[in-house]
Amino acid sequence: MLNRREFLKAGAGLAFAAATLPVRAAQGGGHVVVVGGGVGGATAAKYLKLANPKLRVTVIEANRTYVRGYGSSEVVTGHVSMDDLNVSYDTLKSRYGIQFVFDTVVGFDPARKQLRTAGRQTLAYDKLIVSPGIRLLYDAIPGYSAAVAETRVPSGWIPGAQTALLAKQLKAMRQGGTFVLVAPPTPYRCPPGPYERAALVTEWMRRHNPTGKVIILDPKDSFITDATMQLGWHRLYGYNMPADYLKDLPASVQVKNSGRPSPIEWVRAKDGGEVEKIDARTLAVTTLQGVEKADVLNIIPPMQAGKLALDMGLTDASGWCPVDRRTFESSVHKDVFVIGDASIADAMPKSGFSANTQAKVTARAVADQLAGRTPGEPVWENTCYALAGSEYGLFVADVFRLKDGKIAQVSGQRYLPLDATPAQIRLAATYQQAWLKTFTEDCFA
Amino acid sequence: MGTLMKTPLLALAMLAFTLSPARAADPTGEAMAATCAGCHGTQGRLGTVEFMPLAGLPEAEFVRAMTDFRTGKRLSTLMGHVARGFSDREVRAMARYFASIK
Ligand SMILES: Cc1cc2nc3c(=O)[nH]c(=O)nc-3n(C[C@H](O)[C@H](O)[C@H](O)COP(=O)(O)OP(=O)(O)OC[C@H]3O[C@@H](n4cnc5c(N)ncnc54)[C@H](O)[C@@H]3O)c2cc1C
């Protein structure tokens, strides 16, 4: 990979290449290039075509098949296979006439509005939508690195070989072993995700490794869905709820901590859960409270916007991409839009659902701008179903609006009520599984 | 957690507050309907049975469902929360959009 200066230089040298490979805006529409064919990029491409079938839409994507992250913790517990995560681009091509270039973007010239790929193609755009996802900062934890993640201590937060490795390690773990999950600091992709993964591993252990144990080490004191998730752990696995959560339960919800050690433990920042370093050989994890020896170690490190965003100069000091919240046009480059996990979207969680509704608002705004119209009032939504067990569902659900130039939640209560009925809980789990299908269709078909 | 809303009534009070006239304009019916598509299908068209397909739904039926979700009259998992994010006028605009999809 080129460094950032080389990256921009590679873009700036495009003049003659472009002359040999002219790309003109199609009549009656314009050419929109989308970089990254993940949740955000695929949805944007599809909804651009729905907004105006005359638009020419080209997606540049590194891989021929998308590997979905949502639902990928189910691979770890063997509920689904790696193949089940694969999503094809065929329908986007055949039904909507979206063009795909399977290649990696390595150069960018914002002045000429051109991109260059590793395969030496040059593409000119009228509007550019970038949805590059995240980059994991393995090196932020002393003792951890990309090489360690690929061989010994998988992260599996960008689905792929590390997800498969983690599944293999869990299966091979000794009876009575300890599965340690290191949770990330905010902001990060899929806020309930680490805790859902820990829950599914705990459920798996009850069946296959009943004396085994799950420990979550956390640099935070709270997380999205924390109360409902822990109530689920309590009911399913005998988890002891911390006193500060117990006191917020409605009177009708009966919770009695057994006091016995629970098969799942959550060590918060205030209890010394922040990790200082790891020893990749012995799988010893040093926290402020001491040393935890893992048999399987799963680290979800801090993260930032995908490397492409950094290379294109779209990030700010936070490592994420500042945008005009109405359209998600980059605050740095005109006619370039950044959506999905990589963008700074205030109250919106970094989730697939968020990326999907951002893509729709941005696709509509881009189509409007190209047609000389002013984009309308935006509205976004996020719904993340999560599992405390395979038949115990919960969620966070929000509607978002633009308020004083920022994105604000306007729908009030966001979680499954703590006094939800067994039917609501069971249904939420059913809906979580159904959503995996309907959501994939809305993005990719 | 301390801010969890205890009753739908309180939620409605908050809705009235958040949807005060300070906001410029309503999003279009199409734009609002697009936020439903992750579960209810693109343009409300859906093959699977778990979720309700919304395409072609009579306007009155959509409005009644959203209103009952919002007040809690109809029990739901998360539709109550989602419905509280839209005003009566917006719900009617969404209803018109879905009814127009064949
Ligand atoms: C375990 C887990 C569980 C999750 N569960 C949920 C859930 O229940 N609900 C939910 O809403 N979300 C969930 N998510 C989060 C969801 O997967 C992400 O938020 C979503 O994928 C973000 O979309 P995106 O478009 O920003 O990035 P991505 O989907 O990651 O897409 C980025 C794409 O860009 C491509 N790309 C990057 N750089 C280049 C380049 N230089 N050239 C060409 N292509 C490039 C990549 O190949 C990739 O295809 C979960 C995630 C995980 C890991």
GROMACS .gro file of N, CA and C and ligand atoms in nm, chain A residues 1 35-41 60-63 66 68-73 89 103-105 131-134 156-159 189-190 193 196-197 308 339-342 350-355 382-385 432 435 439, ligand 1:
model
  215
    1MET      N    1   0.084  -0.121   0.000
    1MET     CA    2   0.000   0.000   0.000
    1MET      C    3   0.088   0.126   0.000
   35VAL      N    4  -1.716   0.384  -0.371
   35VAL     CA    5  -1.602   0.302  -0.332
   35VAL      C    6  -1.636   0.227  -0.204
   36GLY      N    7  -1.623   0.095  -0.210
   36GLY     CA    8  -1.660   0.009  -0.100
   36GLY      C    9  -1.798  -0.047  -0.125
   37GLY      N   10  -1.808  -0.176  -0.152
   37GLY     CA   11  -1.937  -0.241  -0.178
   37GLY      C   12  -1.988  -0.315  -0.056
   38GLY      N   13  -1.965  -0.260   0.064
   38GLY     CA   14  -2.021  -0.318   0.185
   38GLY      C   15  -2.164  -0.271   0.204
   39VAL      N   16  -2.212  -0.275   0.328
   39VAL     CA   17  -2.350  -0.236   0.356
   39VAL      C   18  -2.380  -0.096   0.303
   40GLY      N   19  -2.296   0.001   0.340
   40GLY     CA   20  -2.323   0.139   0.299
   40GLY      C   21  -2.314   0.155   0.148
   41GLY      N   22  -2.206   0.108   0.088
   41GLY     CA   23  -2.183   0.127  -0.055
   41GLY      C   24  -2.285   0.056  -0.142
   60ILE      N   25  -1.661   0.043  -0.694
   60ILE     CA   26  -1.526  -0.015  -0.688
   60ILE      C   27  -1.514  -0.088  -0.555
   61GLU      N   28  -1.493  -0.217  -0.563
   61GLU     CA   29  -1.490  -0.299  -0.441
   61GLU      C   30  -1.371  -0.396  -0.450
   62ALA      N   31  -1.302  -0.412  -0.337
   62ALA     CA   32  -1.181  -0.493  -0.335
   62ALA      C   33  -1.209  -0.642  -0.357
   63ASN      N   34  -1.324  -0.691  -0.305
   63ASN     CA   35  -1.350  -0.835  -0.311
   63ASN      C   36  -1.472  -0.868  -0.396
   66TYR      N   37  -1.900  -1.024  -0.095
   66TYR     CA   38  -1.901  -0.953   0.032
   66TYR      C   39  -1.914  -1.054   0.145
   68ARG      N   40  -2.043  -1.066   0.513
   68ARG     CA   41  -2.116  -0.978   0.604
   68ARG      C   42  -2.067  -0.994   0.748
   69GLY      N   43  -2.056  -0.879   0.816
   69GLY     CA   44  -2.015  -0.880   0.957
   69GLY      C   45  -2.133  -0.908   1.048
   70TYR      N   46  -2.250  -0.851   1.013
   70TYR     CA   47  -2.366  -0.872   1.099
   70TYR      C   48  -2.404  -1.019   1.100
   71GLY      N   49  -2.424  -1.071   1.218
   71GLY     CA   50  -2.453  -1.214   1.233
   71GLY      C   51  -2.329  -1.302   1.230
   72SER      N   52  -2.209  -1.242   1.222
   72SER     CA   53  -2.089  -1.326   1.203
   72SER      C   54  -2.042  -1.392   1.332
   73SER      N   55  -2.091  -1.346   1.448
   73SER     CA   56  -2.052  -1.416   1.572
   73SER      C   57  -2.116  -1.555   1.578
   89TYR      N   58  -2.287  -1.015  -0.543
   89TYR     CA   59  -2.322  -0.887  -0.605
   89TYR      C   60  -2.405  -0.905  -0.733
  103ASP      N   61  -1.152  -0.414  -0.765
  103ASP     CA   62  -1.017  -0.359  -0.765
  103ASP      C   63  -1.003  -0.275  -0.638
  104THR      N   64  -0.882  -0.232  -0.611
  104THR     CA   65  -0.857  -0.151  -0.492
  104THR      C   66  -0.820  -0.010  -0.534
  105VAL      N   67  -0.880   0.087  -0.469
  105VAL     CA   68  -0.847   0.227  -0.500
  105VAL      C   69  -0.712   0.261  -0.438
  131SER      N   70  -1.762   0.439   0.128
  131SER     CA   71  -1.808   0.366   0.247
  131SER      C   72  -1.708   0.255   0.280
  132PRO      N   73  -1.590   0.295   0.331
  132PRO     CA   74  -1.478   0.201   0.343
  132PRO      C   75  -1.477   0.118   0.470
  133GLY      N   76  -1.577   0.138   0.561
  133GLY     CA   77  -1.576   0.059   0.684
  133GLY      C   78  -1.466   0.103   0.779
  134ILE      N   79  -1.414   0.007   0.855
  134ILE     CA   80  -1.321   0.040   0.963
  134ILE      C   81  -1.182  -0.018   0.942
  156GLY      N   82  -1.164  -1.082   1.468
  156GLY     CA   83  -1.291  -1.118   1.403
  156GLY      C   84  -1.389  -1.004   1.402
  157TRP      N   85  -1.340  -0.880   1.400
  157TRP     CA   86  -1.436  -0.768   1.395
  157TRP      C   87  -1.452  -0.714   1.254
  158ILE      N   88  -1.361  -0.757   1.166
  158ILE     CA   89  -1.386  -0.748   1.022
  158ILE      C   90  -1.392  -0.895   0.982
  159PRO      N   91  -1.510  -0.943   0.940
  159PRO     CA   92  -1.526  -1.088   0.926
  159PRO      C   93  -1.432  -1.145   0.821
  189ARG      N   94  -1.764  -0.015   1.592
  189ARG     CA   95  -1.864  -0.083   1.510
  189ARG      C   96  -1.949  -0.176   1.596
  190CYS      N   97  -2.080  -0.163   1.580
  190CYS     CA   98  -2.177  -0.254   1.644
  190CYS      C   99  -2.169  -0.257   1.797
  193GLY      N  100  -2.247  -0.566   1.992
  193GLY     CA  101  -2.185  -0.685   1.932
  193GLY      C  102  -2.090  -0.763   2.022
  196GLU      N  103  -2.302  -0.949   2.280
  196GLU     CA  104  -2.377  -1.057   2.217
  196GLU      C  105  -2.284  -1.176   2.190
  197ARG      N  106  -2.165  -1.149   2.141
  197ARG     CA  107  -2.071  -1.258   2.114
  197ARG      C  108  -2.038  -1.332   2.244
  308LEU      N  109  -0.866   0.353   0.358
  308LEU     CA  110  -0.892   0.432   0.238
  308LEU      C  111  -0.929   0.577   0.272
  339ILE      N  112  -2.007   0.770   0.407
  339ILE     CA  113  -2.117   0.711   0.485
  339ILE      C  114  -2.068   0.587   0.558
  340GLY      N  115  -2.156   0.534   0.644
  340GLY     CA  116  -2.126   0.409   0.714
  340GLY      C  117  -2.038   0.430   0.836
  341ASP      N  118  -1.977   0.321   0.881
  341ASP     CA  119  -1.896   0.325   1.003
  341ASP      C  120  -1.792   0.436   1.001
  342ALA      N  121  -1.739   0.469   0.884
  342ALA     CA  122  -1.628   0.565   0.874
  342ALA      C  123  -1.668   0.708   0.906
  350LYS      N  124  -2.257   0.309   1.518
  350LYS     CA  125  -2.191   0.256   1.398
  350LYS      C  126  -2.243   0.114   1.377
  351SER      N  127  -2.341   0.101   1.290
  351SER     CA  128  -2.404  -0.029   1.267
  351SER      C  129  -2.437  -0.044   1.120
  352GLY      N  130  -2.469  -0.167   1.080
  352GLY     CA  131  -2.513  -0.190   0.944
  352GLY      C  132  -2.641  -0.114   0.915
  353PHE      N  133  -2.734  -0.117   1.011
  353PHE     CA  134  -2.862  -0.049   0.990
  353PHE      C  135  -2.841   0.102   0.971
  354SER      N  136  -2.753   0.159   1.051
  354SER     CA  137  -2.722   0.302   1.035
  354SER      C  138  -2.662   0.328   0.897
  355ALA      N  139  -2.564   0.244   0.857
  355ALA     CA  140  -2.498   0.261   0.727
  355ALA      C  141  -2.602   0.255   0.615
  382ASN      N  142  -3.196   0.349   1.320
  382ASN     CA  143  -3.111   0.236   1.353
  382ASN      C  144  -3.191   0.136   1.433
  383THR      N  145  -3.179   0.011   1.395
  383THR     CA  146  -3.236  -0.098   1.473
  383THR      C  147  -3.132  -0.206   1.482
  384CYS      N  148  -3.082  -0.233   1.601
  384CYS     CA  149  -2.991  -0.346   1.618
  384CYS      C  150  -3.058  -0.445   1.710
  385TYR      N  151  -3.098  -0.557   1.653
  385TYR     CA  152  -3.138  -0.668   1.737
  385TYR      C  153  -3.011  -0.734   1.789
  432GLN      N  154  -3.460  -1.115   1.502
  432GLN     CA  155  -3.316  -1.098   1.476
  432GLN      C  156  -3.274  -1.188   1.359
  435TRP      N  157  -3.436  -1.067   1.033
  435TRP     CA  158  -3.373  -0.943   0.988
  435TRP      C  159  -3.246  -0.970   0.906
  439PHE      N  160  -3.266  -0.773   0.568
  439PHE     CA  161  -3.169  -0.663   0.560
  439PHE      C  162  -3.071  -0.685   0.445
  548LIG     C1  163  -1.977  -0.946   1.493
  548LIG     C2  164  -2.053  -0.835   1.430
  548LIG     C3  165  -2.192  -0.827   1.445
  548LIG     C4  166  -2.264  -0.722   1.389
  548LIG     N1  167  -2.400  -0.720   1.407
  548LIG     C5  168  -2.472  -0.618   1.353
  548LIG     C6  169  -2.614  -0.614   1.369
  548LIG     O1  170  -2.676  -0.702   1.431
  548LIG     N2  171  -2.682  -0.510   1.315
  548LIG     C7  172  -2.619  -0.411   1.247
  548LIG     O2  173  -2.687  -0.319   1.200
  548LIG     N3  174  -2.484  -0.412   1.229
  548LIG     C8  175  -2.410  -0.513   1.280
  548LIG     N4  176  -2.272  -0.516   1.262
  548LIG     C9  177  -2.204  -0.398   1.201
  548LIG    C10  178  -2.205  -0.393   1.050
  548LIG     O3  179  -2.151  -0.509   0.994
  548LIG    C11  180  -2.124  -0.270   1.003
  548LIG     O4  181  -2.164  -0.159   1.079
  548LIG    C12  182  -2.145  -0.242   0.855
  548LIG     O5  183  -2.091  -0.346   0.779
  548LIG    C13  184  -2.083  -0.107   0.814
  548LIG     O6  185  -2.096  -0.086   0.676
  548LIG     P1  186  -1.986  -0.005   0.593
  548LIG     O7  187  -2.038   0.011   0.457
  548LIG     O8  188  -1.948   0.116   0.672
  548LIG     O9  189  -1.856  -0.098   0.596
  548LIG     P2  190  -1.836  -0.248   0.540
  548LIG    O10  191  -1.963  -0.320   0.535
  548LIG    O11  192  -1.724  -0.305   0.618
  548LIG    O12  193  -1.789  -0.226   0.388
  548LIG    C14  194  -1.665  -0.170   0.351
  548LIG    C15  195  -1.627  -0.221   0.214
  548LIG    O13  196  -1.525  -0.138   0.157
  548LIG    C16  197  -1.433  -0.218   0.087
  548LIG     N5  198  -1.308  -0.141   0.075
  548LIG    C17  199  -1.235  -0.087   0.175
  548LIG     N6  200  -1.126  -0.023   0.126
  548LIG    C18  201  -1.131  -0.034  -0.009
  548LIG    C19  202  -1.048   0.013  -0.117
  548LIG     N7  203  -0.936   0.083  -0.095
  548LIG     N8  204  -1.084  -0.017  -0.245
  548LIG    C20  205  -1.196  -0.090  -0.269
  548LIG     N9  206  -1.276  -0.136  -0.172
  548LIG    C21  207  -1.246  -0.109  -0.043
  548LIG    C22  208  -1.426  -0.345   0.171
  548LIG    O14  209  -1.378  -0.456   0.097
  548LIG    C23  210  -1.572  -0.363   0.216
  548LIG    O15  211  -1.645  -0.444   0.128
  548LIG    C24  212  -2.196  -0.622   1.315
  548LIG    C25  213  -2.058  -0.630   1.296
  548LIG    C26  214  -1.986  -0.734   1.353
  548LIG    C27  215  -1.838  -0.742   1.331
   0.00000   0.00000   0.00000
